[in-house]
Coordinates of C-alpha atoms and ligand atoms in Angstrom, one line a residue:
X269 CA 101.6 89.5 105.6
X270 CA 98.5 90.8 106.3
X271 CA 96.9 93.4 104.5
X272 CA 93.8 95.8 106.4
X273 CA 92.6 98.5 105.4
X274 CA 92.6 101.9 107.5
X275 CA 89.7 104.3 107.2
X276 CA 90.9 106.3 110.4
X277 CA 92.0 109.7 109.7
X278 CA 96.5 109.9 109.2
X279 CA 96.9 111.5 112.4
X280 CA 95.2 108.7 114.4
X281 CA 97.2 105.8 112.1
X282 CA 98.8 104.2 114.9
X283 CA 101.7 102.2 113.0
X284 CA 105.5 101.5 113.2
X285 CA 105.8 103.5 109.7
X286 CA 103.3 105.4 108.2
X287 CA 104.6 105.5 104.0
X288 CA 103.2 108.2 102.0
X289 CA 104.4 109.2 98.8
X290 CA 106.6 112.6 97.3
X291 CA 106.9 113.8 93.6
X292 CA 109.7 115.3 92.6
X293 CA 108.1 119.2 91.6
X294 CA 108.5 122.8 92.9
X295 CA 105.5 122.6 94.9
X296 CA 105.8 119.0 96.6
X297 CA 104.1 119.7 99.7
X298 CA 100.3 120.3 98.3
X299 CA 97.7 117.9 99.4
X300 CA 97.9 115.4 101.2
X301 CA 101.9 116.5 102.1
X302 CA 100.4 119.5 103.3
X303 CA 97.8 118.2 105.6
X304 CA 101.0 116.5 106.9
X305 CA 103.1 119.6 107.0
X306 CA 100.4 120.9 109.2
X307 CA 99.2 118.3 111.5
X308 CA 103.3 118.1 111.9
X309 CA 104.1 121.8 112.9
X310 CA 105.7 122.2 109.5
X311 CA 108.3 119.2 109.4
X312 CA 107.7 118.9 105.9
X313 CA 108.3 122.6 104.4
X314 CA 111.5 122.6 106.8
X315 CA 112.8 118.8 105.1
X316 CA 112.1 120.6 101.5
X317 CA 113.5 123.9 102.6
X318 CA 117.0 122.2 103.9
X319 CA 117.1 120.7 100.4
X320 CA 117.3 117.1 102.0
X321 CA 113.4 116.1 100.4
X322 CA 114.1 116.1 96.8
X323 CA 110.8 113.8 95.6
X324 CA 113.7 111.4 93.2
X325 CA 112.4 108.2 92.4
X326 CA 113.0 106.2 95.3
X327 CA 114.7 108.7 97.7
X328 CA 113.7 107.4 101.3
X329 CA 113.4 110.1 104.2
X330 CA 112.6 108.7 107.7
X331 CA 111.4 110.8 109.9
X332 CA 111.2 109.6 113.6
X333 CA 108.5 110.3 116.5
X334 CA 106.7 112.6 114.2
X335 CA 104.7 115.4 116.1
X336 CA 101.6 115.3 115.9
X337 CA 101.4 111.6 114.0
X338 CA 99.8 108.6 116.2
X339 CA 102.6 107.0 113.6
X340 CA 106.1 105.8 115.6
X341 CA 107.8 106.7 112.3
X342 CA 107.1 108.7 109.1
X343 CA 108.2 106.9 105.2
X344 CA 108.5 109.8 102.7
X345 CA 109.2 107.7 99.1
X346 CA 110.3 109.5 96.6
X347 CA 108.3 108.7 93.3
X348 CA 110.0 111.1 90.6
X349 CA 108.5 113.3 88.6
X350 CA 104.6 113.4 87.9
X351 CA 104.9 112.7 84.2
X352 CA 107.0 110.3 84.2
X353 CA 105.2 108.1 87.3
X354 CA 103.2 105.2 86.0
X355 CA 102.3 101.9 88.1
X356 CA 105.9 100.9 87.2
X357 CA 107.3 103.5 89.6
X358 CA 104.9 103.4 92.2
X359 CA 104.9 99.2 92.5
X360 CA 108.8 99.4 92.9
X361 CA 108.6 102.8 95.0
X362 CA 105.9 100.4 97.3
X363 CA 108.0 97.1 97.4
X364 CA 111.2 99.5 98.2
X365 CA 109.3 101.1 101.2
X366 CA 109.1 97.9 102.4
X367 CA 112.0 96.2 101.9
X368 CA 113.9 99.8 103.3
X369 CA 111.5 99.2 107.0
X370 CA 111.8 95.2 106.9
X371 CA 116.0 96.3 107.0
X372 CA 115.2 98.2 109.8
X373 CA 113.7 96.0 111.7
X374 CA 110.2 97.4 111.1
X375 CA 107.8 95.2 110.5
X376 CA 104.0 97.2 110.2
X377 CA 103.4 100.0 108.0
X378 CA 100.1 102.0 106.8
X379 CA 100.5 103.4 103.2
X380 CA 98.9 106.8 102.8
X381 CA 97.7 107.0 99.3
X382 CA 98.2 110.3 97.6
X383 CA 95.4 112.4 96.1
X384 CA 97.0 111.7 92.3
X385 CA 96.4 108.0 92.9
X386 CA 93.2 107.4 95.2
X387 CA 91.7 104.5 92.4
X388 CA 91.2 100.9 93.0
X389 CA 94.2 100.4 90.2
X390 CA 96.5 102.4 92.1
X391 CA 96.1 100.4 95.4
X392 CA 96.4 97.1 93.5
X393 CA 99.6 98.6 92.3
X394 CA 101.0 99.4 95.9
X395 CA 99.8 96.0 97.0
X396 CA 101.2 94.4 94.3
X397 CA 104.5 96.5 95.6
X398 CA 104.1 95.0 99.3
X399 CA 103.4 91.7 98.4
X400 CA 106.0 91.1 95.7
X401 CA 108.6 93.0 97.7
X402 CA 108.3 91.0 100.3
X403 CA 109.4 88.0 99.0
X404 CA 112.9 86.5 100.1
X405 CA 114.5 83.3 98.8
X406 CA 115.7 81.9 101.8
X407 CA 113.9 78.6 102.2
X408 CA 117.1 76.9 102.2
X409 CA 118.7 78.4 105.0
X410 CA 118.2 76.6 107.8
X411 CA 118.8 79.5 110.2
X412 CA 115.3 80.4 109.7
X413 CA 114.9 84.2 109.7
X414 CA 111.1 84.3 110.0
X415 CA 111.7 87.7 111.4
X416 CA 112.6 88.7 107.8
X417 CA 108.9 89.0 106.8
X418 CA 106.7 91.5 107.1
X419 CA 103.6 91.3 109.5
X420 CA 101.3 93.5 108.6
X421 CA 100.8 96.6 105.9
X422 CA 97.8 98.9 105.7
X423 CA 96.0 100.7 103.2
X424 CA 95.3 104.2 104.1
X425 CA 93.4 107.3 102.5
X426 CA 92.0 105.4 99.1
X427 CA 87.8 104.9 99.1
X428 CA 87.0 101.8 100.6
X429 CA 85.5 100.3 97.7
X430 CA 88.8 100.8 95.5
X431 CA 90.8 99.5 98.8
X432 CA 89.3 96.6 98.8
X433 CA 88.7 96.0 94.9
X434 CA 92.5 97.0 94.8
X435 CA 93.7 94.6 97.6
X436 CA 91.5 91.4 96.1
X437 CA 93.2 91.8 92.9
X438 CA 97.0 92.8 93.8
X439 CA 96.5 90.1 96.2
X440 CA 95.5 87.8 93.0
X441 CA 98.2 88.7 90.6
X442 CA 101.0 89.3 93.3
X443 CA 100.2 85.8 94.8
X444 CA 100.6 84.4 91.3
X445 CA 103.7 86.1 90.5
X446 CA 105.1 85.2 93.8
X447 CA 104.1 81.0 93.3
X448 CA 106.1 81.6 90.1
X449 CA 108.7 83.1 91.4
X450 CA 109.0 80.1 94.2
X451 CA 108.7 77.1 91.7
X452 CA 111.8 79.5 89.7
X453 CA 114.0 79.4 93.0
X454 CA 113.7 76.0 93.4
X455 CA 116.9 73.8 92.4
X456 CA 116.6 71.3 89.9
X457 CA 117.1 68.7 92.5
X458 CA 114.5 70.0 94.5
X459 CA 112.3 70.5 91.4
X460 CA 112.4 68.1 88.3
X461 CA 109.7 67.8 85.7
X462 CA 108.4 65.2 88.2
X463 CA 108.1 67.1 90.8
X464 CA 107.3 70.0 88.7
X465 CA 103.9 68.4 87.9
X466 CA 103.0 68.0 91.2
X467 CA 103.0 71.6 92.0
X468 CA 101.5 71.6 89.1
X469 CA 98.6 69.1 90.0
X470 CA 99.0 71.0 93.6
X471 CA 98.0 74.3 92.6
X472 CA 95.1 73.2 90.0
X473 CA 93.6 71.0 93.0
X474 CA 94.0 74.0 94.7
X475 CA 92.5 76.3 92.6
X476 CA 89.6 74.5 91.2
X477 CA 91.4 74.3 87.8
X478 CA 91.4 70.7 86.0
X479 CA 94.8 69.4 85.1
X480 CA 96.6 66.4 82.9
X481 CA 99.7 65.6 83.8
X482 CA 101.2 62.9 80.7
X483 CA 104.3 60.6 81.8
X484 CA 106.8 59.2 79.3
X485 CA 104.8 56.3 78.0
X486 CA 102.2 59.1 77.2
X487 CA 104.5 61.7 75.7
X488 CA 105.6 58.4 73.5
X489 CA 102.5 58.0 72.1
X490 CA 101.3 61.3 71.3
X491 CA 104.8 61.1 69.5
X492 CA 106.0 64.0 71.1
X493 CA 109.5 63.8 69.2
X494 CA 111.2 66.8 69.7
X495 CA 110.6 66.7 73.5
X496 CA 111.8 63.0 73.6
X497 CA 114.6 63.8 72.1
X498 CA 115.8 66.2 74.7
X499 CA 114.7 64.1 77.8
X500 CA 116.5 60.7 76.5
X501 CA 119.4 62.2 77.9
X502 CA 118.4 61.9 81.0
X503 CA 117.5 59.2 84.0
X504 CA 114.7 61.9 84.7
X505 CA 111.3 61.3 82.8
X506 CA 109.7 64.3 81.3
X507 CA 106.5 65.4 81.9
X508 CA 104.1 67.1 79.8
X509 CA 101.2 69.7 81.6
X510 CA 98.0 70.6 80.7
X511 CA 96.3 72.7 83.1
X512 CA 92.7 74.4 81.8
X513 CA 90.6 76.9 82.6
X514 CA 86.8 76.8 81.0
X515 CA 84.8 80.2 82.1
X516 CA 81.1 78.9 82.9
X517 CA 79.9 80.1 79.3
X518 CA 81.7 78.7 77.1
X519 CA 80.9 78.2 73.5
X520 CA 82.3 75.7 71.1
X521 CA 83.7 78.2 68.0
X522 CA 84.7 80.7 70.8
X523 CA 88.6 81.7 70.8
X524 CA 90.5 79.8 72.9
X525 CA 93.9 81.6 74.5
X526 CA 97.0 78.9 74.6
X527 CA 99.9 79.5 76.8
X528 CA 102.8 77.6 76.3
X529 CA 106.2 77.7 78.6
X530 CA 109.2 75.8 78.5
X531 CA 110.2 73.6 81.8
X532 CA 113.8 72.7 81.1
X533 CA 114.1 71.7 84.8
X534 CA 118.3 72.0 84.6
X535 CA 120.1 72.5 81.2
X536 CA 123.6 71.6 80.6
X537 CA 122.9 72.0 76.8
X538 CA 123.3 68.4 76.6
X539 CA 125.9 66.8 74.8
X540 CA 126.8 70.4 73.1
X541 CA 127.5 71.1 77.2
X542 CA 127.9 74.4 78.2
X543 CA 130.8 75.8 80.1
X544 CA 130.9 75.4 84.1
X545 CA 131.1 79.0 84.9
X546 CA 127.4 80.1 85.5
X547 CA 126.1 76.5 84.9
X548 CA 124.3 76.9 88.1
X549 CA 121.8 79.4 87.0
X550 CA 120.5 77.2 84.7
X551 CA 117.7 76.2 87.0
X552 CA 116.0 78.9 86.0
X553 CA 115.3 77.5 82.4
X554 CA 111.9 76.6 83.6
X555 CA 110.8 80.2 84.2
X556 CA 108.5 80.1 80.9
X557 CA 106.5 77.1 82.2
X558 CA 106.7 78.2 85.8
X559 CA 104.8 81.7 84.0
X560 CA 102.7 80.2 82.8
X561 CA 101.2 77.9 85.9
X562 CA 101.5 81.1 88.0
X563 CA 99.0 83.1 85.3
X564 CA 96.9 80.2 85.3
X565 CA 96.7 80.2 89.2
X566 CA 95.5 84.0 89.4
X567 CA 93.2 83.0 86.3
X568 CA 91.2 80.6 88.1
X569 CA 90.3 83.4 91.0
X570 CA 89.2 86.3 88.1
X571 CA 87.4 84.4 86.1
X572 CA 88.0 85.9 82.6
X573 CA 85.4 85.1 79.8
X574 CA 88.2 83.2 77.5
X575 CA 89.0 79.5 78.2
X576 CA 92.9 79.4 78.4
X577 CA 94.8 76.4 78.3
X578 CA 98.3 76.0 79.5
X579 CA 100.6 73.4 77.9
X580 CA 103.9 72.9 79.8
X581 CA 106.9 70.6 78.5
X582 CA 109.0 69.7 81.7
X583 CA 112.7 67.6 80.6
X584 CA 115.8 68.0 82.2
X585 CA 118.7 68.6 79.2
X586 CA 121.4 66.0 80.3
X587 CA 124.5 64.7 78.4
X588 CA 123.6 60.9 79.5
X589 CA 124.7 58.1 77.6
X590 CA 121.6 57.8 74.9
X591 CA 121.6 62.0 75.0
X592 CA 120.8 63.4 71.1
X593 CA 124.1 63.8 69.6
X594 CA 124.7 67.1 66.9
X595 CA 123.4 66.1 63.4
X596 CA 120.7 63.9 64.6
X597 CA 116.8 64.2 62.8
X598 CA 114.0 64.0 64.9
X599 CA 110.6 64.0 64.1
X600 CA 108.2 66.9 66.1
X601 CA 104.5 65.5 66.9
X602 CA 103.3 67.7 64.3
X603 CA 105.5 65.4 61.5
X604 CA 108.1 67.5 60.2
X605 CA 111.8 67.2 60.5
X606 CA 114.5 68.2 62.5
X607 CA 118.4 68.1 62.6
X608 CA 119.7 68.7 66.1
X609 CA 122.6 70.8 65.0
X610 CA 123.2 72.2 68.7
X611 CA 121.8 70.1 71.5
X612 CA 121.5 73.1 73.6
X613 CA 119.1 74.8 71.8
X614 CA 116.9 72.9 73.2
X615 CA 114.4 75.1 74.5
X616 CA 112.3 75.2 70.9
X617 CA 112.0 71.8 70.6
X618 CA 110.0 71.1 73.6
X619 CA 107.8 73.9 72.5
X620 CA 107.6 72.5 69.0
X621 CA 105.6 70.2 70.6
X622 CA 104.4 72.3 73.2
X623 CA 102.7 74.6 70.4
X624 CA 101.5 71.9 68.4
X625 CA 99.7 69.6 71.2
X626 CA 98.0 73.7 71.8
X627 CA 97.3 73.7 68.4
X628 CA 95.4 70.2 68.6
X629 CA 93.5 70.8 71.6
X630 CA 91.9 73.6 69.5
X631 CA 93.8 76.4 70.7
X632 CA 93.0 79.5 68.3
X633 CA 95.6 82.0 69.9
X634 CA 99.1 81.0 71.1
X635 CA 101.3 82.7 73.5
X636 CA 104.5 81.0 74.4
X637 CA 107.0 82.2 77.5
X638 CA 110.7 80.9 77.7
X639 CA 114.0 81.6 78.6
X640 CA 115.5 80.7 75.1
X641 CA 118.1 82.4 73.9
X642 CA 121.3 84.6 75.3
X643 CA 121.1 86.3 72.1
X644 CA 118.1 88.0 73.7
X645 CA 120.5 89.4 76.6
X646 CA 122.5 90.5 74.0
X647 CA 119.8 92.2 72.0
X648 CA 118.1 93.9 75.1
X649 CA 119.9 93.0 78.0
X650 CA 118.0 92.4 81.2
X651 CA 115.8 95.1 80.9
X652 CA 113.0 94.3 78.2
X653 CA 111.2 91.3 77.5
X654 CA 111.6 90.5 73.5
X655 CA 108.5 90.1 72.2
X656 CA 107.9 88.4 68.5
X657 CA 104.5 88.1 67.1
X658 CA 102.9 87.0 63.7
X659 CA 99.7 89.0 63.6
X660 CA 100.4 93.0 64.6
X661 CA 97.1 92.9 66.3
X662 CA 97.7 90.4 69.0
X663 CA 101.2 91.7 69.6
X664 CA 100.1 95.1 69.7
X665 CA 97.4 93.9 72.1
X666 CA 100.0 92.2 74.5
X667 CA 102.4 95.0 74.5
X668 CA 99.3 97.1 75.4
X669 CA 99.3 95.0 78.5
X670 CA 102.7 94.7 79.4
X671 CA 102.8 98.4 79.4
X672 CA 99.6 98.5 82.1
X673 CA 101.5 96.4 84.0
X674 CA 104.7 98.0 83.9
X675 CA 106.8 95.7 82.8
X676 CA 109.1 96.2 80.0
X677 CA 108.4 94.2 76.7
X678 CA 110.2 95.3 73.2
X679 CA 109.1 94.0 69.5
X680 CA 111.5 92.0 67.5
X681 CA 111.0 91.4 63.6
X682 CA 110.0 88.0 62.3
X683 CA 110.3 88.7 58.4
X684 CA 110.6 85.5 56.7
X685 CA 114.1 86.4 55.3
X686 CA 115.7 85.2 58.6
X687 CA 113.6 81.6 57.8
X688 CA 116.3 80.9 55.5
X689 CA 118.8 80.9 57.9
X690 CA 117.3 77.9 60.0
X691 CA 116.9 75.6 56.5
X692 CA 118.5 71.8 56.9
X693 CA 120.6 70.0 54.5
X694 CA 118.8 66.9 55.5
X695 CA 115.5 67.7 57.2
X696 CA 112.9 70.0 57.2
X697 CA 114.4 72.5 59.6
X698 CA 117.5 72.8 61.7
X699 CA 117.6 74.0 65.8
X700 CA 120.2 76.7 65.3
X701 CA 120.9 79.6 63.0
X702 CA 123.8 79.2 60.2
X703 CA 126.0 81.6 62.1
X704 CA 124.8 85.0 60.8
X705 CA 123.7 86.6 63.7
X706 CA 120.3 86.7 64.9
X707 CA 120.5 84.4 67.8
X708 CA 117.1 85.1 69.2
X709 CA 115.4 85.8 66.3
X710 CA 116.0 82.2 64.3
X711 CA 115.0 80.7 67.5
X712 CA 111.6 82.6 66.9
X713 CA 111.1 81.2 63.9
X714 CA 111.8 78.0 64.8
X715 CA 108.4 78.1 67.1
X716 CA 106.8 79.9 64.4
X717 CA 107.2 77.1 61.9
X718 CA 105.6 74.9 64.8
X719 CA 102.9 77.5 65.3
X720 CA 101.6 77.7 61.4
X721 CA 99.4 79.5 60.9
X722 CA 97.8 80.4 64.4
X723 CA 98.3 83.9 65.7
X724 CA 101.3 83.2 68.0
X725 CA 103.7 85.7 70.1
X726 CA 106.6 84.1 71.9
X727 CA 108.4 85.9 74.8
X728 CA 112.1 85.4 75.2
X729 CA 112.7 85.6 79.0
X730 CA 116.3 84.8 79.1
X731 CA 117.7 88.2 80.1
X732 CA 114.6 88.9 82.3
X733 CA 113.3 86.2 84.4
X734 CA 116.2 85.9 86.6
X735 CA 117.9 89.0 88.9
X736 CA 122.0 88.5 89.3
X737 CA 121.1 91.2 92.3
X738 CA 118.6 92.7 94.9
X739 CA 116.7 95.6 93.9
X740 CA 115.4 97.8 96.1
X741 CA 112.0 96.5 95.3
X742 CA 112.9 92.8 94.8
X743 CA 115.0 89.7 96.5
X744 CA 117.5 88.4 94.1
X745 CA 116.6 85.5 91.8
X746 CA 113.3 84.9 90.2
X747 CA 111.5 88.2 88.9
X748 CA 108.2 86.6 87.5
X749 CA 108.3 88.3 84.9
X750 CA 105.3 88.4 82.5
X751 CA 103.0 87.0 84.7
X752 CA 100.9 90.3 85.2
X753 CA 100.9 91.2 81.7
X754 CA 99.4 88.0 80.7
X755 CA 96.9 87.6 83.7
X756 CA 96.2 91.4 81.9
X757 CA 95.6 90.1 78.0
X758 CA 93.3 87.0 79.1
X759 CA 91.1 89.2 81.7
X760 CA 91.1 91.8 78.3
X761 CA 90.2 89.1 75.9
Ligands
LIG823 N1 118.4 78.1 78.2 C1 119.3 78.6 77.2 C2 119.1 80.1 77.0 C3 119.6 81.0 78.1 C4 120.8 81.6 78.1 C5 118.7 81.3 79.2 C6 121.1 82.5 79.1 C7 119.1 82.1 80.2 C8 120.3 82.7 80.1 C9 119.0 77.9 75.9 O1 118.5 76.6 76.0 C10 120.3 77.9 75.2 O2 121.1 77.2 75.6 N2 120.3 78.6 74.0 C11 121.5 78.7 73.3 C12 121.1 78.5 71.8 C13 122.3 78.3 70.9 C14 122.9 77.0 71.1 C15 121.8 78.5 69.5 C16 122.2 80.0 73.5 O3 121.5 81.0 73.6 O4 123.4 80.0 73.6
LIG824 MN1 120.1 75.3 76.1
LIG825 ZN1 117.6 76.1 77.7

């Protein structure tokens, strides 16, 4: 899709759809609406009048042959009510304007900012809208519906300098979050931890970002234990990722950001299988690594002052004939213990690993993404991200973000009392709770024993990174979740 900006005056906007934007207040048509309600002969007072242009969040009125628009149609997108529209509401209000036209067989629009929201944040926002919004996951179907994108959106009535400053970076983030969102998609025959590196080693080519990709006989020898231990199972070889990004001033003693995601390519849970129904979905258990590749894609382009280092386990979890069996010990790379109670919690043993080879490559703040518990779907369904956090301020710092963004994040407690409940009878620690409750929250402090005493925040993505349906703003399937948010946090850092 491509993305221009429009500095002619609305009227002249000569477009398939011309999108502008109503709150849902007493006095809707004010500013730009009513410039519009004007240069239309009134068209707008009469819609409000007739009660039919109510300003709701995401009420779509389509107006056709406007008078006195250039415009062949007129988008009126209903944004709710002022106070309670942030970027949240107008990305998705954006994205759904879209996806409403592409429906319709439209496929070029001009977005007429409104006089609330002329800044260069507010049109990364809407292109952020456009761009993830128009996103399908059809690159299997071999009917090929090319029609189905869109061709061209505009930006009209912001400044040019926040257009264009808005348009670089929504194209930035929003072409991050889409790359995650395709490498999610992908089966896990179409995308094992093999193949998974070389999108990996693609992108960081790509990007100008350098990139180690280590192969079994490598992961043996850093005696990566824990991950081993899940990938055995399989005829597939893990990989492990390191993808890093140095900004051009670096100094030694300076804090280095770690991101950390877990690649379980396909999980069956391994020997402690899981049940068939919904089995499929389960390529979507490499959403945490697939996170953080995608933020490390849109970090090479802005160019924050951190270093960041991404550090990706990729394993398939396979019930094959030398698969971990329940009760067996391993031993993590960083030396301590662990009994495999459950073989399907496997998730925080790659990143047991994961967080400790951060750790060694000097690492001074961890962040890890994963899809690593149902117990997190439980806790907060699909709506929030669960967030858990050892240091208030770092937490505090990413929540900050994941609100700028607009995507929904929600703390969880780590106290140490729930520590108890992940104690072995043999080893150092065990993989699953003692039955008590708490699902997602043991599994926290599983990762936090591996990230010792680093300030570390782990995101549970399980109930987030995946949509059962279509939005209005969004294909089914991936949602790239937390990818903005973090881009957010290491440009802030
Ligand atoms: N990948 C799953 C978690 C998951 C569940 C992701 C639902 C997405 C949707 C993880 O590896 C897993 O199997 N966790 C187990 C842990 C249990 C055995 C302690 C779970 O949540 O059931
Ligand atoms: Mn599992
Ligand atoms: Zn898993």
């Amino acid at each position: 899709m491509e993305l221009t900006i429009e500095s002619q005056p609305f009227t002249k906007i000569s477009t398939d759809a011309l999108v502008t934007y109503v709150y849902e207040k007493d006095d809707k048509i004010e500013g730009v609406l009513a410039e519009m309600d004007a240069a239309t002969g009134g068209r707008l007072r009469e819609l409000d009048a007739s009660g039919e242009l109510t300003g709701k969040l995401l009420e779509f009125t389509l107006v056709h042959n406007p008078p006195g628009l250039a415009a062949k149609r007129l988008l009126l997108v209903g944004l709710g009510k002022p106070e309670k529209c942030t970027g949240r509401e107008l990305l998705r209000a954006s994205g759904a304007a879209l996806r409403f036209l592409k429906a319709r067989a439209v496929r070029r629009m001009a977005v007429l900012a409104r006089e609330q929201a002329r800044d260069a944040a507010s049109a990364q926002t809407v292109v952020e809208g456009l761009l993830l919004g128009d996103m399908e996951s059809d690159i299997y179907k071999t009917e090929k519906k090319n029609e189905k994108h869109f061709d061209g959106a505009a930006l009209a009535g912001w400044p040019n300098e926040a257009a264009e400053k808005g348009r670089a970076a929504g194209q930035v983030t929003a072409g991050a979050q889409n790359f995650t969102r395709s490498l999610v998609n992908e089966p896990s025959n179409k995308l094992t931890p093999r193949m998974l590196a070389e999108r990996a080693e693609a992108m960081a080519k790509a990007a100008g970002l350098s990139i180690e990709v280590f192969d079994e006989n490598k992961i043996r020898e850093l005696a990566m234990g824990a991950l081993l231990s899940v990938a055995q199972g399989s005829v597939e070889p893990p990989r492990f990722i390191v993808v890093t990004y140095t900004p051009p001033n670096h100094k030694d003693g300076a804090p280095v950001l770690g991101l950390v995601g877990k690649a379980v390519t396909f999980d069956t849970g391994g020997i402690s299988l899981k049940p068939a129904d919904g089995m499929e979905k389960m390529k979507y258990d490499m959403a945490g690594g697939a996170t953080m590749l995608g933020v490390m894609k849109a970090l090479a382009q802005l160019k924050p002052a951190v270093k960041v280092i991404a550090c990706v386990p990729a394993t398939e979890n396979m019930p094959g004939g030398r698969a971990q069996k329940p009760g067996d010990v391993q031993f993590a790379m960083s030396g301590k213990s662990i009994e495999v109670i459950n073989t399907d919690a496997e998730g925080r043993l790659i990143l047991a690993d994961g967080l400790a080879y951060a750790r060694k490559l000097g690492c001074t703040h961890l962040i890890d993404a994963a899809t690593l518990t149902g117990a997190i779907v439980v806790a907060l369904s699909n709506i929030n991200v669960g967030v858990f956090g050892s240091e208030q301020g770092f937490t505090e710092r990413l929540l900050a973000s994941a609100r700028a963004c607009g995507e929904k994040m929600w703390p969880m407690p780590v106290d140490e009392e729930y520590r108890e409940m992940i104690k072995s009878g043999i080893a150092d620690i065990q993989n699953v709770g003692s039955g008590k409750g708490g699902g997602a929250i043991t599994a926290a402090m599983f990762l936090k024993e591996f990230s010792e005493e680093t300030p570390w925040i782990h995101l549970d993505i399980a109930g987030t990174a995946w949509l059962d349906e279509a939005k209005p703003w969004s294909a089914k399937g991936a949602s790239g979740v937390a990818v903005r948010t973090l881009i957010d946090l290491a440009m802030k850092f």
